[in-house]
mmCIF file of C-alpha atoms in Angstrom:
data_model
loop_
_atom_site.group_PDB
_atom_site.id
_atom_site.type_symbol
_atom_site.label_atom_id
_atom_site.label_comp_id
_atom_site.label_asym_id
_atom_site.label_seq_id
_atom_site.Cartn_x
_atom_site.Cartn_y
_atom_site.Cartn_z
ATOM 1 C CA UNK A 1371 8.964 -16.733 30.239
ATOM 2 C CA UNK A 1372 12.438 -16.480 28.833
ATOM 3 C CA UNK A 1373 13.840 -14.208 31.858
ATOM 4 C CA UNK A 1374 12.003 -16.888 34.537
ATOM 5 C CA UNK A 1375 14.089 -19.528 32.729
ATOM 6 C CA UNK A 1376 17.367 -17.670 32.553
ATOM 7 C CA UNK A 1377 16.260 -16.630 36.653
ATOM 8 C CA UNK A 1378 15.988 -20.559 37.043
ATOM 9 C CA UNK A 1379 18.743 -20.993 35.573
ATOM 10 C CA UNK A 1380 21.198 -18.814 38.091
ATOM 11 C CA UNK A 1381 18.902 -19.895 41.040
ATOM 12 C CA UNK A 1382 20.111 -23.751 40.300
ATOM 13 C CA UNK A 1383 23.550 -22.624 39.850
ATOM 14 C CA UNK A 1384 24.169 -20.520 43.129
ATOM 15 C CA UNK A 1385 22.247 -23.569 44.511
ATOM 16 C CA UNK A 1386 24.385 -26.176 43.521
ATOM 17 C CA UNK A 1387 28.036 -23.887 44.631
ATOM 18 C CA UNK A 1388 27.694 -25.124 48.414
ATOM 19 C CA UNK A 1389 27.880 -28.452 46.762
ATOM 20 C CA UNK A 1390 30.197 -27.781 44.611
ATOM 21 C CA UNK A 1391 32.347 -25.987 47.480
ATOM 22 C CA UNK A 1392 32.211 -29.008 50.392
ATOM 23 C CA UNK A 1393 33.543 -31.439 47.088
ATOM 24 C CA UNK A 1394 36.312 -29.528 46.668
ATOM 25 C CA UNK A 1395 37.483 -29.521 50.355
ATOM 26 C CA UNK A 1396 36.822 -33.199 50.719
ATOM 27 C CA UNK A 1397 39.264 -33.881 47.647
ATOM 28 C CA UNK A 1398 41.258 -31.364 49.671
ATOM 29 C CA UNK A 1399 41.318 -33.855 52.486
ATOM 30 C CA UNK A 1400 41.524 -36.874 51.122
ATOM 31 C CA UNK A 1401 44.934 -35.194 48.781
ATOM 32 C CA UNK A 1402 46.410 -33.240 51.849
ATOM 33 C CA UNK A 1403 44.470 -34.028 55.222
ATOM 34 C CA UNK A 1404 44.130 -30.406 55.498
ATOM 35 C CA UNK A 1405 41.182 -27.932 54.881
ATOM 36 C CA UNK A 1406 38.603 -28.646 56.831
ATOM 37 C CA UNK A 1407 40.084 -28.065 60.508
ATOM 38 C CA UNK A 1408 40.327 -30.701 63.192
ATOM 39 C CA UNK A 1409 37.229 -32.831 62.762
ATOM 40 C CA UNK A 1410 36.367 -32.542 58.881
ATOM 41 C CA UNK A 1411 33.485 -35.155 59.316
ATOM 42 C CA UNK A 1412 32.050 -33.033 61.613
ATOM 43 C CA UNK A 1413 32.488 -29.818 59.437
ATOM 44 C CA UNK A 1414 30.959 -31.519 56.655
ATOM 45 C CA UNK A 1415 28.064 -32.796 58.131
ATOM 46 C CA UNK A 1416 27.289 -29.668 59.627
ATOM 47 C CA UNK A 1417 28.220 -27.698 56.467
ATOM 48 C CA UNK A 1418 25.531 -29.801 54.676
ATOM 49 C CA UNK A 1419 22.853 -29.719 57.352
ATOM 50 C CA UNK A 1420 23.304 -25.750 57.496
ATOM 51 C CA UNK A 1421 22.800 -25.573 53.982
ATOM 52 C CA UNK A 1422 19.277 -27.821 54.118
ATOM 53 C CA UNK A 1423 18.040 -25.737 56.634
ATOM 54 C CA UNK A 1424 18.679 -22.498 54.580
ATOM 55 C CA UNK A 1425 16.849 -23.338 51.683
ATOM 56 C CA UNK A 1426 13.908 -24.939 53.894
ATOM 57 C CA UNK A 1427 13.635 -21.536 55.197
ATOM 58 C CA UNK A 1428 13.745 -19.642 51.810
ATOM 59 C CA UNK A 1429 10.834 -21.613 50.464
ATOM 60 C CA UNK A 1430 8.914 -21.257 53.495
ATOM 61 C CA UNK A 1431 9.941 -17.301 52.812
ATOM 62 C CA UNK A 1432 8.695 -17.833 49.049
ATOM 63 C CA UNK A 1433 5.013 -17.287 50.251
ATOM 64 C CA UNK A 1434 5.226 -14.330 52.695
ATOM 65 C CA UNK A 1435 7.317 -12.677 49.915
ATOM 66 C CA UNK A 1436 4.585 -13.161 47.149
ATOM 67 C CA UNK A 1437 2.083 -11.929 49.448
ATOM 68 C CA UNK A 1438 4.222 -8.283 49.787
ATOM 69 C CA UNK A 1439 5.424 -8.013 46.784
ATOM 70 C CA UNK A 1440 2.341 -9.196 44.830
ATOM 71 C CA UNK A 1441 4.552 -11.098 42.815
ATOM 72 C CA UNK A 1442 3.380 -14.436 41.926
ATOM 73 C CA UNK A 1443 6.035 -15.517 39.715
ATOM 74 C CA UNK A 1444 8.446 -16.354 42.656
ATOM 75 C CA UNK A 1445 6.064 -19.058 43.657
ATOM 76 C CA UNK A 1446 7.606 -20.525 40.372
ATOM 77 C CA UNK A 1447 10.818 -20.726 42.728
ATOM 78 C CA UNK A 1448 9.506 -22.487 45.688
ATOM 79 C CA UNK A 1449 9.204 -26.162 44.637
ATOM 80 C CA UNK A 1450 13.097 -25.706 43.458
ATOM 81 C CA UNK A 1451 14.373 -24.275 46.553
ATOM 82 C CA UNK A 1452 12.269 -26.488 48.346
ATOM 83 C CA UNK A 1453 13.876 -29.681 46.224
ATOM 84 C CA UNK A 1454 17.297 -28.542 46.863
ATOM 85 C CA UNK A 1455 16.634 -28.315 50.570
ATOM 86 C CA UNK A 1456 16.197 -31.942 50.644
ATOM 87 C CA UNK A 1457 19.423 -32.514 48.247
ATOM 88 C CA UNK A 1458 21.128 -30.780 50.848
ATOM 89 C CA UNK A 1459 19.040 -32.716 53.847
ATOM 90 C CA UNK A 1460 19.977 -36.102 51.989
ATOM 91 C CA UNK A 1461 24.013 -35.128 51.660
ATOM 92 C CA UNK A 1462 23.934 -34.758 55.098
ATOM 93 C CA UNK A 1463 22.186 -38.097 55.974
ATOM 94 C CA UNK A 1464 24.660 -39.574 53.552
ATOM 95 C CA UNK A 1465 27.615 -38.242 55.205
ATOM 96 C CA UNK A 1466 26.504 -38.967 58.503
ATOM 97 C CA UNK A 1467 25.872 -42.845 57.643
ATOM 98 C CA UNK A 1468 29.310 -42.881 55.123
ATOM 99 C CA UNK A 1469 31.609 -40.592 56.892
ATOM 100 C CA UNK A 1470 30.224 -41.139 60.798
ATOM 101 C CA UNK A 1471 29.129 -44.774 61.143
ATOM 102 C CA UNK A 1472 31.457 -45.563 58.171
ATOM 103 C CA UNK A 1473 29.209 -48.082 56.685
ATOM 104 C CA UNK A 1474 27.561 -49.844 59.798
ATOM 105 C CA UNK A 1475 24.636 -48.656 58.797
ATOM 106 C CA UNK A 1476 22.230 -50.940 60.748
ATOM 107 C CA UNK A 1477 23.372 -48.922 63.975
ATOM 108 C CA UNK A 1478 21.316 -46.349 62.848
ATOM 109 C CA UNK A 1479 18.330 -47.285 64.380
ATOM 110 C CA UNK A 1480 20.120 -47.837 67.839
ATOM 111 C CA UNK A 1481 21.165 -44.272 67.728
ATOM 112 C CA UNK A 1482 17.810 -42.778 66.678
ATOM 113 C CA UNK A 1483 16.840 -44.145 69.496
ATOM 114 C CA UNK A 1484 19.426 -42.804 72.202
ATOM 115 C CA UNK A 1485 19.990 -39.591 70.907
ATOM 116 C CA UNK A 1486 17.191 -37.167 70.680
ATOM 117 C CA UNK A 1487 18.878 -34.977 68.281
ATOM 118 C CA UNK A 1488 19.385 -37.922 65.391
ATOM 119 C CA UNK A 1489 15.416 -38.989 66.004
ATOM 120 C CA UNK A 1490 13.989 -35.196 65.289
ATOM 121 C CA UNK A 1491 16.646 -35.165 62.029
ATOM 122 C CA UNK A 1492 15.782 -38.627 60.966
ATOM 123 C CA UNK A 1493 11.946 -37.640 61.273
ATOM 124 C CA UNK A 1494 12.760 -34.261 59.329
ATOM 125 C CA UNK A 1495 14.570 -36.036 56.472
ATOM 126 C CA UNK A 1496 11.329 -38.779 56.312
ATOM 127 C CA UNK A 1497 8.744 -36.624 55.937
ATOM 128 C CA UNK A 1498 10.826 -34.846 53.584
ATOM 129 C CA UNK A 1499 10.709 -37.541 51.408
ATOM 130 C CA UNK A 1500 7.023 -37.737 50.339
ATOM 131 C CA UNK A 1501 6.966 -33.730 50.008
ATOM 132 C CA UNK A 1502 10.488 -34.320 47.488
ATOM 133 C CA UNK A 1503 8.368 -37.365 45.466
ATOM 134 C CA UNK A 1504 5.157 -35.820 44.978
ATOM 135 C CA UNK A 1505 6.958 -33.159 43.731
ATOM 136 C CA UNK A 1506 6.052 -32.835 40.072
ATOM 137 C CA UNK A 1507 3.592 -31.598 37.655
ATOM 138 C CA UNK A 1508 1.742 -35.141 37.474
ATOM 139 C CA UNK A 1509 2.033 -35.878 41.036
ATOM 140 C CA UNK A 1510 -0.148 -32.168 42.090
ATOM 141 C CA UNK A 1511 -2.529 -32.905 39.267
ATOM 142 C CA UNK A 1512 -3.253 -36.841 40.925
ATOM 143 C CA UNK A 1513 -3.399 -35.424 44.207
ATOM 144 C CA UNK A 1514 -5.409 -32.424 43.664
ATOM 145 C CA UNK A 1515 -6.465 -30.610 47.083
ATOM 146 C CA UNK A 1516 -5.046 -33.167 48.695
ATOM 147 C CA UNK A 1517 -1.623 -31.979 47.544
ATOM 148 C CA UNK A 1518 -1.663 -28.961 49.766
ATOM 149 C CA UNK A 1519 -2.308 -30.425 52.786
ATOM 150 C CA UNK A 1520 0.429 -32.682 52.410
ATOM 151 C CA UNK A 1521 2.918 -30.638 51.843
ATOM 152 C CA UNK A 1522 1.765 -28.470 54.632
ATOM 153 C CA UNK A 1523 4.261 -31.071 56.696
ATOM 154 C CA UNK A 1524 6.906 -28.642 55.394
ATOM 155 C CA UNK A 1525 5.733 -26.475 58.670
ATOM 156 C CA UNK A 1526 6.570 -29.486 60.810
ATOM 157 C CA UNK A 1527 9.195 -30.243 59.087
ATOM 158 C CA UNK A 1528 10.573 -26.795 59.743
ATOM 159 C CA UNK A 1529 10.559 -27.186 63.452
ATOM 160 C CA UNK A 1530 12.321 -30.210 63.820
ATOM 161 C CA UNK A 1531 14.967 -29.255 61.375
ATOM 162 C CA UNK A 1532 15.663 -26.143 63.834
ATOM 163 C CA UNK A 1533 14.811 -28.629 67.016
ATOM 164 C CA UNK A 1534 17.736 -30.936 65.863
ATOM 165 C CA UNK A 1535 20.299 -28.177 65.472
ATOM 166 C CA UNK A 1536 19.441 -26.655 68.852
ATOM 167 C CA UNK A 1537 19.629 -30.265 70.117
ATOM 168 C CA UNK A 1538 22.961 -31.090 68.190
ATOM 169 C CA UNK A 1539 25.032 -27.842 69.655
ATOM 170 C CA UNK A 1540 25.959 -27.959 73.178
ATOM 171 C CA UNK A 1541 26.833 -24.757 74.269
ATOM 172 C CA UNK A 1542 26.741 -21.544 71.802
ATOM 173 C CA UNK A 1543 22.983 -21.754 71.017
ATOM 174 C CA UNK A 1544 22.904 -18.278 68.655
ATOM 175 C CA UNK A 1545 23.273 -19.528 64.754
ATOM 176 C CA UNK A 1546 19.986 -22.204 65.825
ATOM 177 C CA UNK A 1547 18.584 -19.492 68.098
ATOM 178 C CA UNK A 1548 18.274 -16.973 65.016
ATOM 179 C CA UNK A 1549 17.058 -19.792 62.493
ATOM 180 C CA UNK A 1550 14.030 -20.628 65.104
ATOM 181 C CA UNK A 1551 13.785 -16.657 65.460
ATOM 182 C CA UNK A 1552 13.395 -16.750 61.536
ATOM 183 C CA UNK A 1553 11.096 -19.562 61.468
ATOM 184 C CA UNK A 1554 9.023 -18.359 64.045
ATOM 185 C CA UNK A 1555 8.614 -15.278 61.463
ATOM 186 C CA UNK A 1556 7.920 -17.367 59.048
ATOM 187 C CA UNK A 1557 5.040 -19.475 60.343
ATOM 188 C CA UNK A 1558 3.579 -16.466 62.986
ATOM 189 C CA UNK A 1559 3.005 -14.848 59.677
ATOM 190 C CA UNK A 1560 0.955 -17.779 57.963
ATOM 191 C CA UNK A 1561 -1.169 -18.285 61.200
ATOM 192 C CA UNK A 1562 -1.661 -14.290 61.175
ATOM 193 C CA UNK A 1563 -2.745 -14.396 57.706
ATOM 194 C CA UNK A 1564 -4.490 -17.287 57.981
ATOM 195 C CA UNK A 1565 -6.591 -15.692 61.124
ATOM 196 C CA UNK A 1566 -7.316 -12.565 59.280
ATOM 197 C CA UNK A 1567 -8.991 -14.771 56.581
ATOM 198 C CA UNK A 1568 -11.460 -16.644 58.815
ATOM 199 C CA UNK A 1569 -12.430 -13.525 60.540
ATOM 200 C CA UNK A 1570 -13.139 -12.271 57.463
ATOM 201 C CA UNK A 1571 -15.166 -14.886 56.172
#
C-alpha cells in the first residue's frame, strides 16, 4: 500500500509539470511578450488540448495494460489519469473562452454552431463532466452497475477528442493521425476482447 501511495504520489506530480510548464511561459509573456512564438494563444490552447488528449488515452491504455500484465493494481491509476485528463480538457476550454473570445463568452454558442471542430470539443468536454463528478468512492457505490455503463462514454468521448483535433488542423494531419491510430488500438482491443468473451459464453 505504501509503494502505491508513494507511485501516486509521482504520478500526480509528473501530471501536474505540463501545468506547471504552460504557467511559466504565460508569466513569460505577459513579463517579456516572448516565449511562446507568434500566436501564444494559439500555442496555449493547443498545448493544453494536447495534454487532455494524452492522458484520455493513457487511461483508456490502463485496461489493456492490466489485462497483459495481470497487474491489477494499475487500475488504481486510471480514475487519476482519467481526472487529470479533464483538468487538462477544462484549461483548455478556459483558455479558449479567456484568452480567444476574451470574455464574450455568450458567443460561444454561435461558434459551436458554425464550426464543426468547437461542437465535437464542446461535446467531448460535456460528457466529460458527468464521468469527472461521479468520480468518487460514494458516487460508484450509489450508482452501482450503472456506474460502468456510464463511464463507458469515455469511448465516445475518445473519438471526438481525436475528431476535433483532426478537424482543428488544416493541413499536416500526422500528430491527430497517430492519436486516432492509437485510439483505434485502444478500443479494437476492447471490442476484440469483448468478442472473445461472448463467444465463449
Amino acid at each position: 500500500m505504501k509503494a502505491v501511495a508513494i507511485a501516486k504520489g509521482v504520478v500526480h506530480a509528473l501530471a501536474l509539470l505540463p501545468a506547471v510548464w504552460i504557467g511559466l511561459k504565460i508569466r513569460e509573456v505577459a513579463l517579456t511578450g516572448n516565449g511562446l512564438g507568434a500566436d501564444p494563444v494559439a500555442e496555449i490552447e493547443h498545448f493544453l488540448g494536447l495534454w487532455a488528449l494524452r492522458f484520455l488515452m493513457l487511461a483508456l491504455a490502463i485496461t489493456p495494460l492490466r489485462q497483459l500484465t495481470n497487474q491489477t493494481v494499475l487500475i488504481r491509476f486510471r480514475r487519476m489519469l482519467g481526472l487529470y485528463a479533464f483538468f487538462y480538457a477544462t484549461l483548455h476550454f478556459s483558455a479558449y473562452l479567456v484568452l480567444d473570445l476574451r470574455g464574450y463568452w455568450t458567443t460561444i454558442f454561435a461558434e459551436i454552431a458554425k464550426r464543426p471542430y468547437i461542437t465535437v470539443g464542446f461535446t467531448a468536454w460535456l460528457l466529460l463532466v458527468p464521468l469527472a463528478i461521479t468520480s468518487t468512492k460514494g458516487w460508484i457505490k450509489r450508482l452501482g452497475r450503472n456506474w460502468a455503463r456510464l463511464h463507458k462514454l469515455v469511448y465516445a468521448i475518445g473519438v471526438l477528442a481525436v475528431l476535433h483535433f483532426w478537424w482543428l488542423v488544416k493541413s499536416d494531419i500526422r500528430e491527430p493521425a497517430l492519436y486516432a491510430a492509437i485510439l483505434a488500438v485502444l478500443l479494437g482491443w476492447r471490442a476484440i476482447r469483448a468478442y472473445r468473451t461472448a463467444r465463449s459464453r
